[in-house]
Every structure is written in structure tokens, then in C-alpha cells.
CSV table of C-alpha atoms in Angstrom, one decimal:
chain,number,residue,atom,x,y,z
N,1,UNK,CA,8.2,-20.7,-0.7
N,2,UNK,CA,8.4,-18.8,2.2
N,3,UNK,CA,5.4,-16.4,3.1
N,4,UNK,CA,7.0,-12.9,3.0
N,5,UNK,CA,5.6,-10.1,6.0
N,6,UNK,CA,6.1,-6.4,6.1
N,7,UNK,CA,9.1,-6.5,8.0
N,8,UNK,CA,10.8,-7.7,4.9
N,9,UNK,CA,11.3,-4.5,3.3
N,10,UNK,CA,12.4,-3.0,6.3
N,11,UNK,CA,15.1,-5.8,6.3
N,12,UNK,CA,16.7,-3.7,3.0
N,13,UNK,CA,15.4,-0.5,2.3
N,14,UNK,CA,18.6,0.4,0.0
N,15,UNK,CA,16.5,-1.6,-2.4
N,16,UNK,CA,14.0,0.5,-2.3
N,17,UNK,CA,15.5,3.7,-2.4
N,18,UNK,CA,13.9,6.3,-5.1
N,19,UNK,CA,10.9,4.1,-5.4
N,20,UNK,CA,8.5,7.2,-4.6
N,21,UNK,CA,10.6,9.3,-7.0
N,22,UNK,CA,9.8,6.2,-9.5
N,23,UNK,CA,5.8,5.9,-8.7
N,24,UNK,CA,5.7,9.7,-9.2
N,25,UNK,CA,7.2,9.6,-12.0
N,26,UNK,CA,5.1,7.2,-13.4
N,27,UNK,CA,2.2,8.6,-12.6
N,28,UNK,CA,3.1,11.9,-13.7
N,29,UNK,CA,3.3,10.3,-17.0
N,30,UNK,CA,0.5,8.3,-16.9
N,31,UNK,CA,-1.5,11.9,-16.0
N,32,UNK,CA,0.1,13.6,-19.4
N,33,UNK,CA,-1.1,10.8,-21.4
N,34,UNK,CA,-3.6,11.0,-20.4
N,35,UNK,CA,-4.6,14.5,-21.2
N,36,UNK,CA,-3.2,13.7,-24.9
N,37,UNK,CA,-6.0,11.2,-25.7
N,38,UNK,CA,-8.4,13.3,-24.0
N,39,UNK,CA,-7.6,16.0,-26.4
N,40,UNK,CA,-7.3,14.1,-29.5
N,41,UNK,CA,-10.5,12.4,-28.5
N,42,UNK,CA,-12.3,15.5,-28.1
N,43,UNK,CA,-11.0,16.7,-31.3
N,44,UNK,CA,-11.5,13.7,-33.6
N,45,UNK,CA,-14.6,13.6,-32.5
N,46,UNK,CA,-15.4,17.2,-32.8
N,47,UNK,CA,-14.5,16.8,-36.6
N,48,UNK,CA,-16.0,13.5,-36.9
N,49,UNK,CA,-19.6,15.3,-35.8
N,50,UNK,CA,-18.8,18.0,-38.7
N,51,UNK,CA,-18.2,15.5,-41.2
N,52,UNK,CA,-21.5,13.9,-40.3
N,53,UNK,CA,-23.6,17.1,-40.7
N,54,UNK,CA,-22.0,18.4,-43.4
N,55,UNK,CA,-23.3,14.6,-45.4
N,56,UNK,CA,-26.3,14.6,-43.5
């Protein structure tokens, strides 16, 4: 197989249109995700803590 080099994207960069649009998007995603299992961490265990004092 042929070794690729950087000029090869430059060779089609219609291909590659939107792809910063894409990786933003992604990560915009990833970032809100994120911050959902943070919370619902935090909060299971928050209540998880109660629970054990309240047996304890």
C-alpha cells in the first residue's frame, strides 16, 4: 500500500468539506453528555450517602 503524506488531502478537499462543522459537533455532544453523568453521578450518589446514614 502506498504511504499516504499531507499533501493528500490537499489533493481533494471537497471531501473534506464540513468536517470542522462535524468534529464540533461531536464534541459539542460529547461535552453535554458529559455533564448528564456528572449530574446523575453527583445525585445517585448524594442519595446513595443518605441511604447509608439513614441504616447506619
Amino acid at each position: 500500500m502506498d504511504k499516504q503524506n499531507h499533501s493528500d488531502i490537499a489533493a481533494f478537499p471537497e471531501l473534506f468539506d464540513g468536517l470542522e462543522q462535524f468534529i464540533e459537533e461531536q464534541a459539542s455532544g460529547l461535552k453535554r453528555t458529559s455533564a448528564i453523568l456528572a449530574a446523575t453521578a453527583m445525585g445517585v450518589g448524594m442519595l446513595t450517602f443518605y441511604v447509608l446514614n439513614k441504616i447506619a
